[in-house]
Coordinates of C-alpha atoms in Angstrom, one line a residue:
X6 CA 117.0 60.8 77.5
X7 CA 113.7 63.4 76.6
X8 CA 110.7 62.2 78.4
X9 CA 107.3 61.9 76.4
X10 CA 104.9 65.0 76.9
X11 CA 103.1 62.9 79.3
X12 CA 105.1 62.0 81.5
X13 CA 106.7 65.2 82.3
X14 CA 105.8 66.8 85.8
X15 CA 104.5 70.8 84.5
X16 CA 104.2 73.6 86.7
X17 CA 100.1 73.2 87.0
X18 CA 100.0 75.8 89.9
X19 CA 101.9 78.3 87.8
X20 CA 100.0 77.6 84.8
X21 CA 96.5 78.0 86.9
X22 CA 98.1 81.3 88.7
X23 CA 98.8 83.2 85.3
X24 CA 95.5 82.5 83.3
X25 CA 93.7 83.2 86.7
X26 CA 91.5 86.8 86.3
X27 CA 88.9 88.3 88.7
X28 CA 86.4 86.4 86.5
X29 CA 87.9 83.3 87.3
X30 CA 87.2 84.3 90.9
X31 CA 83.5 85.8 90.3
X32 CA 82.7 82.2 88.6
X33 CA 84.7 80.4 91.2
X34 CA 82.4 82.7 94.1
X35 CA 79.0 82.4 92.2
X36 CA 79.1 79.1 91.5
X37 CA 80.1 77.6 94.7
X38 CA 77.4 79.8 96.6
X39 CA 74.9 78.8 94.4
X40 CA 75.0 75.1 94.6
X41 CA 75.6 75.6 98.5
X42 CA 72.2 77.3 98.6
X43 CA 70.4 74.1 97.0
X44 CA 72.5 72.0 99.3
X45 CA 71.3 74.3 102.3
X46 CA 67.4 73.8 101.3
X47 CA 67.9 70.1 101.0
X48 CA 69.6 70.1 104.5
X49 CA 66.8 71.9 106.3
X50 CA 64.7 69.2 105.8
X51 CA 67.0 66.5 107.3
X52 CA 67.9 68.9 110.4
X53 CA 63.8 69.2 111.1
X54 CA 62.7 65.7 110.7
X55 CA 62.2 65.3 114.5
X56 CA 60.1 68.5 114.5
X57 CA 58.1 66.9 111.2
X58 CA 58.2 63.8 112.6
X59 CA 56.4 65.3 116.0
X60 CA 53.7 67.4 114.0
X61 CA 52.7 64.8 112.2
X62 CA 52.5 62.3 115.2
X63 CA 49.5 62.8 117.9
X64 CA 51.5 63.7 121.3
X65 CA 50.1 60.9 123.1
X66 CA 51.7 58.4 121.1
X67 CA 54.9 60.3 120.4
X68 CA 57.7 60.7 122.7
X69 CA 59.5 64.0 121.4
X70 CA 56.4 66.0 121.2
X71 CA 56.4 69.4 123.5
X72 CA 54.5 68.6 126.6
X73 CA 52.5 72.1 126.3
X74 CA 50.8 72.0 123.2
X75 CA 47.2 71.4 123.2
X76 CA 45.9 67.8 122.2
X77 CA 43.4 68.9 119.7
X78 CA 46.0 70.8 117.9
X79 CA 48.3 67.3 117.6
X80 CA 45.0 65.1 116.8
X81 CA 44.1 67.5 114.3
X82 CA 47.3 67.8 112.3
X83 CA 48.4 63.9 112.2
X84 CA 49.4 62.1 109.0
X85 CA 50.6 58.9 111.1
X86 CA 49.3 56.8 114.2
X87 CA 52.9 56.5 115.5
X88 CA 56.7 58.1 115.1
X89 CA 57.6 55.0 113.7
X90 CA 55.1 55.2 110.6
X91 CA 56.2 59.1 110.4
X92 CA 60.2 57.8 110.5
X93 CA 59.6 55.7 107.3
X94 CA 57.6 57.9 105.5
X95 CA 60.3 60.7 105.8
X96 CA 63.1 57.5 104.7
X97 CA 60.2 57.5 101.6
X98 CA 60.4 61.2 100.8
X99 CA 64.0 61.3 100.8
X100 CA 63.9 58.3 98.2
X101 CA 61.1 59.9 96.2
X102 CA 63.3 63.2 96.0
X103 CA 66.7 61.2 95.0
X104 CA 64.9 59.4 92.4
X105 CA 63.3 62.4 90.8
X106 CA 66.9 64.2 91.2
X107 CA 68.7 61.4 89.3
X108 CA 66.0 61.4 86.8
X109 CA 66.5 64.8 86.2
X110 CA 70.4 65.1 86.2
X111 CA 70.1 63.1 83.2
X112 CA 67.7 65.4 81.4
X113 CA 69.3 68.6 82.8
X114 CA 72.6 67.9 81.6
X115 CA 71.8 67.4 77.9
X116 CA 69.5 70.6 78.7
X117 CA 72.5 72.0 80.3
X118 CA 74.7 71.5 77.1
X119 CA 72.0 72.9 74.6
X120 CA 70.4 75.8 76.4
X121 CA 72.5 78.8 77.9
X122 CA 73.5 77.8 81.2
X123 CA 73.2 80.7 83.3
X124 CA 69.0 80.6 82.6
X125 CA 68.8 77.4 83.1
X126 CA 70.8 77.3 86.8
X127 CA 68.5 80.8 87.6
X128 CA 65.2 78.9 86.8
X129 CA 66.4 75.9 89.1
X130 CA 67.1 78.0 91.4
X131 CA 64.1 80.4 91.9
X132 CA 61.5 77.8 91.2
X133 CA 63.4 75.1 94.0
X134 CA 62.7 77.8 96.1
X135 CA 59.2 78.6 95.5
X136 CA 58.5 74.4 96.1
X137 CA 60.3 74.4 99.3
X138 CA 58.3 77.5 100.7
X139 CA 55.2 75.1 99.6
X140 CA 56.6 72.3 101.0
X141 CA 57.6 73.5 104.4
X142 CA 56.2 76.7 105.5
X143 CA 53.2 77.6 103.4
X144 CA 51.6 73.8 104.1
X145 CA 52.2 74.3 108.1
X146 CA 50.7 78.1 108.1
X147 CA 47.8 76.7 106.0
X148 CA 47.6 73.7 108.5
X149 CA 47.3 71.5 105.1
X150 CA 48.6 68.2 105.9
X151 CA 48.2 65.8 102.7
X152 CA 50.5 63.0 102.1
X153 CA 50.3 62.3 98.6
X154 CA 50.6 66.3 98.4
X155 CA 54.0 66.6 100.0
X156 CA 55.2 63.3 97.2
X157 CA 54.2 65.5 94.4
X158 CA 56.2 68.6 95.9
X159 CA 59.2 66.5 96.4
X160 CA 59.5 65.2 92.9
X161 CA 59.0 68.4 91.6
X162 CA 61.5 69.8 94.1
X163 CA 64.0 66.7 93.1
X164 CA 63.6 67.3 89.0
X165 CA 64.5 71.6 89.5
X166 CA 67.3 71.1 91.7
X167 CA 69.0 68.5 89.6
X168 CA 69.5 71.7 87.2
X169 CA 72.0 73.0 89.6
X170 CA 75.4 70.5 89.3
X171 CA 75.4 69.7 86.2
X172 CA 75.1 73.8 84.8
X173 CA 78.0 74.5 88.0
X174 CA 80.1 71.9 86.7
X175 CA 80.0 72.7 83.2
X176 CA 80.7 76.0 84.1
X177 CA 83.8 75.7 86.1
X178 CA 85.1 73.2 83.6
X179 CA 84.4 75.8 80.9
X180 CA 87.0 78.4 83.3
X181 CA 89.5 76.2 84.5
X182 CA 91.8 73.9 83.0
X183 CA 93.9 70.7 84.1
X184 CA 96.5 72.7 85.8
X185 CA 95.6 72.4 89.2
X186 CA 92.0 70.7 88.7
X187 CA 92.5 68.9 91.2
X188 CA 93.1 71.1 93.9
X189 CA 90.7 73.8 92.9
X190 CA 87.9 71.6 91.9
X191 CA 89.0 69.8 95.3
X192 CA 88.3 73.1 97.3
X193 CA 85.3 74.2 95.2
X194 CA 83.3 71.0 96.1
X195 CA 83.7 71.9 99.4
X196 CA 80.4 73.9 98.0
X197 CA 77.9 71.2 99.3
X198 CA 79.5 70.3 102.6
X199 CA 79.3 74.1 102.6
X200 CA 75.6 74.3 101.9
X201 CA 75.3 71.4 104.9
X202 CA 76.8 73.8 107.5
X203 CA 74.9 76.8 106.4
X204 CA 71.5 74.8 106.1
X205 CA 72.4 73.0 109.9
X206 CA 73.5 76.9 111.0
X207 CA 69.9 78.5 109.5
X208 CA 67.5 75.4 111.1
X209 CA 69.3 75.3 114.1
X210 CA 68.8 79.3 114.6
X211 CA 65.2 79.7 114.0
X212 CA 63.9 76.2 114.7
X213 CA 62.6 77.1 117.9
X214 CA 59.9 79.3 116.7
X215 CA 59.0 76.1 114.5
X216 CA 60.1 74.3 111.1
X217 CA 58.4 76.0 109.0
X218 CA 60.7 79.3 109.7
X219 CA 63.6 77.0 109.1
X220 CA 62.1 76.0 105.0
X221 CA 61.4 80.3 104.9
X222 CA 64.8 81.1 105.5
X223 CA 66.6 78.9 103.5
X224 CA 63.6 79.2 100.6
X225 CA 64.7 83.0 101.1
X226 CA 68.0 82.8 100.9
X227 CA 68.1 80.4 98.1
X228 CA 65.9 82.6 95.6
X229 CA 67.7 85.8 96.4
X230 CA 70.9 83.7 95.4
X231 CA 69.3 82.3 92.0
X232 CA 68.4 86.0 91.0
X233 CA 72.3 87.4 91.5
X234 CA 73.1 84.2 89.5
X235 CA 70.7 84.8 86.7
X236 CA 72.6 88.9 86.5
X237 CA 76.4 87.7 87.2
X238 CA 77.0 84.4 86.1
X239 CA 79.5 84.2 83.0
X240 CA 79.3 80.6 81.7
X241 CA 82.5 81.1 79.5
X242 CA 85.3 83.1 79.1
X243 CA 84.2 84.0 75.2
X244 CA 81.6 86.0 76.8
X245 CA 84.7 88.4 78.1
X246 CA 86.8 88.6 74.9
X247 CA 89.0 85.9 77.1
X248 CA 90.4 82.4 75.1
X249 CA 88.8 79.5 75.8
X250 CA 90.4 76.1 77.2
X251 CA 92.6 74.7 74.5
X252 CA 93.0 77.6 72.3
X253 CA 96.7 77.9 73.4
X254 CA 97.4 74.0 72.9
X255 CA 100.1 74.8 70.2
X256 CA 102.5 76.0 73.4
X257 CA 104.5 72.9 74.6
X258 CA 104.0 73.5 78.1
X259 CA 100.6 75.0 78.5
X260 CA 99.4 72.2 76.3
X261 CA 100.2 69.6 78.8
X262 CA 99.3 71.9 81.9
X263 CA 95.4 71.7 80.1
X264 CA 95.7 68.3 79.4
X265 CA 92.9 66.0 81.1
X266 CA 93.7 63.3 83.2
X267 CA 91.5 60.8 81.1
X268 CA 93.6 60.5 78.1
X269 CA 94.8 57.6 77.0
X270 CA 98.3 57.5 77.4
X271 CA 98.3 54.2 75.0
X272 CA 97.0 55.9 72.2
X273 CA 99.3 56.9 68.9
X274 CA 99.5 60.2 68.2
X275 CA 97.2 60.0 65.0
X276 CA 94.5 58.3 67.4
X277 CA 94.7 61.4 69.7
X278 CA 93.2 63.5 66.1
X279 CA 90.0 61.5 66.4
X280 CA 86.7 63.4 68.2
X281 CA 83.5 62.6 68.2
X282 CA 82.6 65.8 67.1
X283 CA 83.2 67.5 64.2
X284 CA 86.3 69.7 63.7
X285 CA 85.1 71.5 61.1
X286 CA 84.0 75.0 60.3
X287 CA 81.8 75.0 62.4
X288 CA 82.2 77.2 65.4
X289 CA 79.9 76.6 67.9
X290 CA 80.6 72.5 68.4
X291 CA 77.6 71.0 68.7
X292 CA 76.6 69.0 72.6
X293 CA 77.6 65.4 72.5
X294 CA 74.7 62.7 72.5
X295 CA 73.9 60.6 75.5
X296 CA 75.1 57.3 74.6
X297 CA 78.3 58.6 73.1
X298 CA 78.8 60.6 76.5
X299 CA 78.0 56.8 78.0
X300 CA 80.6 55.2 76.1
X301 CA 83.5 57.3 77.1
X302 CA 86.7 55.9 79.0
X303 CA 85.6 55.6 82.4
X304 CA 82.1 56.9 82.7
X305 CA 80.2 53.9 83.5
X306 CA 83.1 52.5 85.9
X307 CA 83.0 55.7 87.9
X308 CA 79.4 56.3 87.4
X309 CA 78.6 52.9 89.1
X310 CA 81.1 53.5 91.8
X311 CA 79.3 57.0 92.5
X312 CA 75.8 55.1 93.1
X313 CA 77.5 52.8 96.4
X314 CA 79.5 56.0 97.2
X315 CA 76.9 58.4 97.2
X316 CA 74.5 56.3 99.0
X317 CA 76.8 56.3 101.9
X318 CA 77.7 59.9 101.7
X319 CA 73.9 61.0 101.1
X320 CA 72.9 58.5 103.7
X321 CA 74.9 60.9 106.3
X322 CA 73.7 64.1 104.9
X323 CA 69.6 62.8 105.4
X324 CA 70.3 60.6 108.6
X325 CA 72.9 61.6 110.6
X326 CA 70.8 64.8 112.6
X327 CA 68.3 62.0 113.4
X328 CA 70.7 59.1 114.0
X329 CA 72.5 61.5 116.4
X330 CA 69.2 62.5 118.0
X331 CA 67.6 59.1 118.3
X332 CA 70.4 56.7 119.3
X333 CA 71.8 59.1 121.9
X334 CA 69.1 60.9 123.5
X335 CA 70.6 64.2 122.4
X336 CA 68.6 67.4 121.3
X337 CA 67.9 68.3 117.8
X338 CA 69.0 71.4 117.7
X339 CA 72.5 70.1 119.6
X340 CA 72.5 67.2 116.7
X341 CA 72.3 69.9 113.5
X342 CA 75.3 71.8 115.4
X343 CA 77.8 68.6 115.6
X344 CA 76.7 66.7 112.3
X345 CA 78.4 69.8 110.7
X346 CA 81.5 67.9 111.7
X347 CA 80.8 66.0 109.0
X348 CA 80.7 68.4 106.2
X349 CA 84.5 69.8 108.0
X350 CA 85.9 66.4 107.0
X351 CA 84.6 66.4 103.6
X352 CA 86.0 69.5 102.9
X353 CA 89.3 69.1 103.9
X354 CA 89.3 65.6 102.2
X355 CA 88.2 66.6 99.1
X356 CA 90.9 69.7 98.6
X357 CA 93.8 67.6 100.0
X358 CA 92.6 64.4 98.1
X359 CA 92.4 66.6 94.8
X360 CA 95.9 68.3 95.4
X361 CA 97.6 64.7 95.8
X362 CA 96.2 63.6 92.9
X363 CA 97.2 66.4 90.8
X364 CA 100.7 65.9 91.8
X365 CA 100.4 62.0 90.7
X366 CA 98.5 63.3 88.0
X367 CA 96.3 59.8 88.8
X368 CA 92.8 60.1 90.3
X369 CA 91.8 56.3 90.9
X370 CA 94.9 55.6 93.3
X371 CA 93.8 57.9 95.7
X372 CA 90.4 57.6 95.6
X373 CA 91.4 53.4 96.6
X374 CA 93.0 54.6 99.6
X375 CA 90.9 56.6 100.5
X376 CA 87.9 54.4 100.7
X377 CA 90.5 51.6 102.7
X378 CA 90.3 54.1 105.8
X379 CA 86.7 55.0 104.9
X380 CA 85.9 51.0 106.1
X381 CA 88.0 51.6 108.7
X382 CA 86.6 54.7 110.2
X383 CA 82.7 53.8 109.3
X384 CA 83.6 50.5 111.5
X385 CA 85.1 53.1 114.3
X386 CA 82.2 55.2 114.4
X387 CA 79.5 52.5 114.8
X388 CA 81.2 52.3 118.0
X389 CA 81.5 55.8 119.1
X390 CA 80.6 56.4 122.6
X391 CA 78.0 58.9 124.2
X392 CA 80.5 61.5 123.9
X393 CA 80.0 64.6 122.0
X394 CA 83.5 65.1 121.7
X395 CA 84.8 61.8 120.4
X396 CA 81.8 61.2 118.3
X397 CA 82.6 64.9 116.4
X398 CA 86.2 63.5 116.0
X399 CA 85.3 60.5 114.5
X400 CA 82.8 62.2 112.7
X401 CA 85.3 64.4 111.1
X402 CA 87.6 61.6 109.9
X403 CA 84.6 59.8 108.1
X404 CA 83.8 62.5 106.0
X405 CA 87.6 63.4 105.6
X406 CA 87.7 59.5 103.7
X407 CA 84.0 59.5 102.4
X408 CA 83.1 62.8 101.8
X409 CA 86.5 63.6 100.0
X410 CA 86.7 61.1 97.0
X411 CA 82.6 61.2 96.7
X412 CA 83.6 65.6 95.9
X413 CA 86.0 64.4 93.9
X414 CA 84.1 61.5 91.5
X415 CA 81.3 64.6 91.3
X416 CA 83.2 67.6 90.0
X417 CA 87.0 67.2 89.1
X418 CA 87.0 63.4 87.8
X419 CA 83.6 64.4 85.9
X420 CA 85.2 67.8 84.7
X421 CA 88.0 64.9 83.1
X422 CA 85.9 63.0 81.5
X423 CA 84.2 65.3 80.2
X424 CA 87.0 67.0 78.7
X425 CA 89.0 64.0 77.8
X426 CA 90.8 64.1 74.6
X427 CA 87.5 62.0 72.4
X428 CA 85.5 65.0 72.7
X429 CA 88.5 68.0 72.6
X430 CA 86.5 71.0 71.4
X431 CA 83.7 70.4 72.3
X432 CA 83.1 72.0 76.3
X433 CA 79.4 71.0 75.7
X434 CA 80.2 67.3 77.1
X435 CA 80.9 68.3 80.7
X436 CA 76.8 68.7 81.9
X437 CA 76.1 65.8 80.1
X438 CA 78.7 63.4 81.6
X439 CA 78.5 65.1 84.9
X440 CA 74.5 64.5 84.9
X441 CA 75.2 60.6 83.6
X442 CA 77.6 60.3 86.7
X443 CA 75.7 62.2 89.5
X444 CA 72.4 60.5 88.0
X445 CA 73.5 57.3 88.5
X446 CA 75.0 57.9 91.6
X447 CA 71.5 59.9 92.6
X448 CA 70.1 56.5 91.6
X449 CA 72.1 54.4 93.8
X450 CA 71.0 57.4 97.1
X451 CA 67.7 57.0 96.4
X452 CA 67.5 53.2 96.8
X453 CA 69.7 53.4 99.9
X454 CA 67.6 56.1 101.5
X455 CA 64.8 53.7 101.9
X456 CA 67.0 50.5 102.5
X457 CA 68.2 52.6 105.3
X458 CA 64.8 53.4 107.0
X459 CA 64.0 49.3 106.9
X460 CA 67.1 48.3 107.9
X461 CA 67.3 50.8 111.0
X462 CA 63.6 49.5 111.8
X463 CA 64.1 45.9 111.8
X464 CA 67.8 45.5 112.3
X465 CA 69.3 48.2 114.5
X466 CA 71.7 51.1 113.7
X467 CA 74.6 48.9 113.7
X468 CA 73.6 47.0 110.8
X469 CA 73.1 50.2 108.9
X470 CA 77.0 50.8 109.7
X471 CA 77.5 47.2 108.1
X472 CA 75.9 48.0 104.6
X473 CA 77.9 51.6 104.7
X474 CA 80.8 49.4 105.1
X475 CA 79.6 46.8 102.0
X476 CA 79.2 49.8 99.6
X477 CA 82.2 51.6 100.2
X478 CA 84.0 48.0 99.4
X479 CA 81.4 48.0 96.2
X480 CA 83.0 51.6 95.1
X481 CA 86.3 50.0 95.1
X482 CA 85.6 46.7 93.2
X483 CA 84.4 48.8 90.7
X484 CA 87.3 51.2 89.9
X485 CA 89.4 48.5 90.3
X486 CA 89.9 48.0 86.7
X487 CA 91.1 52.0 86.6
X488 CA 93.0 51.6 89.7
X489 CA 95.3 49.0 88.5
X490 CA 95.5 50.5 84.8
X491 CA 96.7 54.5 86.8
X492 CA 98.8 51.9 89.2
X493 CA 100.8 50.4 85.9
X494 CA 101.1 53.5 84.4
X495 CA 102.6 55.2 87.4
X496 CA 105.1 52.3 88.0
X497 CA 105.4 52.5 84.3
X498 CA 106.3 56.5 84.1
X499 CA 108.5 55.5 87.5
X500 CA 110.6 53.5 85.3
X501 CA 111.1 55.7 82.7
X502 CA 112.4 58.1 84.7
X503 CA 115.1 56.2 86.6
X504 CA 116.1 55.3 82.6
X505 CA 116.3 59.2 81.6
X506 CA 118.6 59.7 85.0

């Protein structure tokens, strides 16, 4: 008995091996280093807020401020009358930044799908740069202290780095196919857990000579990267004489190895003919609109599921440094160096996580068992002792089961929907559905950011643990729908199987 094209297992890894080149592994490189520079910028500013926190605090009435420096210096510098007031207005400044970010992946990915992609990664890039050297180094040399200053810088900040996922997105989904998506989507995410270690690495070596060297270096770093970009970058293989994705579909097997994930297996063949964009003569497709990207299979569900998951993840990435720092007493250099165990998890979660689910073939399934264990662990690390060791374990398996399905709702699950069979053709989807979903999940960040500054003030640390725990549950209830439909067809495809045995 044949099986239908679909439900045949196909070689993916042998498929992605022979249409692999060295530009495949230029893109793969210059893409991942180039959204793990952004990452790095926006870390330094979590890994110094103690530092911040101190400077803008007169060192009578804060703790963590060095006993040495002078008291006119502190009295002259202060923004706030206590560390407390300093603590929420950095909670604010992360939520300003998220909220300007999510604002802009929406705009960025329709810019994304219109303009050349390269230029418009480069300009995010440079000009991030330039804002962060403002923000943190230039203000402090200057001795400028403003408050409503440092707002303005952020949401400029937040509107040119959203340039960068969307364009890197696009891009790999423009080199690599289905076979093996997965898996090397899966271990090219690892790109901002990356960008985490290297920003922790950079503050934690030069913080001692202040923050302000720690914004320089990264600032540095960062426009040096968005200049290679702007020279090396090939958005597309047509810009190399190479075929692009689905322009060997007539061979059986290849056809399904470059098959997304998202199509609808219940469709009749005629149905699979439809597009939403034209198939004429026209050979440069044309970008998809925003509502149509909206009304896609799956992009809302997974989109909403992205703002609870990213909250928790992002809530990590901006928090943990100072949770470590401020519930146990340890130093801040010492709690840049083990958050990084984080970021480990998350790596490893996202590439094994991805390679499971391109052998099922099903993303939703995983991502629900994942997130089980992510309650679990979050619950587990609430209670982690004053041990550096055990709290770096535990630390490790939380962003094994968080940080893994968050990478892969943000780069192989958007590459699908964006290249599901409704807009075949037509590679000028992906930065518009990958800004829809990582907008909306930048939305749901931003909120939590702030939620998590009050809720830390008036309830305690533990309670922050508890609405981690209530949105990870939220991601789930919303997949479920996808969950159970992948579940069916799995059980379904099982079945079928057994029959043709």
């Amino acid at each position: 008995m044949a099986l239908p094209g679909s439900l045949r297992r196909q070689p993916a890894n042998r498929g992605l091996v022979s249409h692999c080149t060295h530009h495949h592994i230029v893109v793969f490189l210059l893409t991942f280093f180039s959204y793990s520079l952004l990452h790095a910028s926006r870390k330094t500013f979590s890994n110094v807020k103690v530092s911040i926190s101190s400077q803008w605090t007169p060192s009578c009435l804060n703790s963590t401020a060095p006993e040495l420096r002078p008291y006119e210096l502190w009295n002259s510098s202060h923004l706030f009358p206590n560390a407390e007031e300093a603590t929420l207005f950095l909670g604010t400044l992360d939520t300003i930044f998220l909220f300007s970010y999510a604002v802009g992946l929406f705009v960025s990915g329709i810019v994304g799908d219109r303009l050349n992609l390269r230029w418009v990664l480069s300009f995010g890039m440079c000009s991030s740069a330039l804002v962060v050297f403002f923000f943190g180094t230039l203000t402090e040399w200057l001795h400028f202290y403003n408050k409503w200053f440092y707002c303005c810088l952020w949401v400029v900040n937040g509107l040119l780095q959203s340039t960068g996922w969307p364009c890197v997105v696009a891009v790999m989904g423009n080199w690599f196919g289905k076979a093996g998506r997965g898996f090397v989507f899966g271990l090219w995410s690892a790109c901002a857990s990356v960008g985490n270690i290297l920003g922790a690495f950079l503050a934690s070596c030069v913080l001692r000579y202040g923050y302000e060297y720690a914004f320089l270096v990264t600032a540095s770093v960062q426009f040096a990267g968005g200049v290679i970009v702007f020279f090396g970058l090939l958005t597309s293989p047509k810009e190399v004489g190479l075929p692009e994705l689905g322009a060997d579909e007539d061979d059986g097997v290849e056809e399904d190895a470059n098959r997304p994930l998202m199509d609808d297996d219940d469709a009749d063949d005629d149905d699979r003919n439809y597009s939403i964009q034209a198939t004429d003569t026209d050979s440069q497709p044309k970008a998809i609109g925003f509502f149509q990207a909206c009304c896609l299979p799956g992009v809302v569900l997974y989109s909403l599921a992205y703002a609870c998951l990213k909250l928790v993840n992002y809530s990590f990435f901006f928090w943990l440094p100072f949770y470590l720092s401020n519930n146990f007493g340890w130093k801040e250099a010492e709690a840049d160096q083990l958050s990084i165990w984080y970021d480990v998890g998350g790596i490893i979660g996202g590439t094994i996580q991805g390679l499971i689910s391109d052998v099922l073939q099903k993303r939703a399934p995983v991502l629900a068992i994942s997130l089980l264990f992510a309650v679990g662990s979050l619950f587990g690390y609430s209670r982690s002792p004053n041990s550096k060791p055990i709290n770096a374990v535990i630390m490790a398996i939380t962003g094994f089961f968080i940080g893994g399905p968050s990478n892969m709702i943000s780069s192989a699950i958007s590459a699908d929907l964006g290249r599901q069979d409704l807009v075949r053709g037509s590679s000028e989807a992906l930065a518009t559905v990958t800004g829809i979903v990582d907008g909306t999940g930048s939305i749901g960040a931003a909120v939590g950011q702030y939620l998590v500054s009050l809720i830390q003030e008036n309830l305690g640390w533990m309670w922050v643990f508890y609405f981690f725990i209530l949105m990870t549950s939220s991601t789930i209830l919303f997949i479920s729908p996808l969950i159970v439909r992948e579940v069916k067809l799995l059980l379904h495809e099982r079945h079928l199987r057994m029959l043709a045995e």
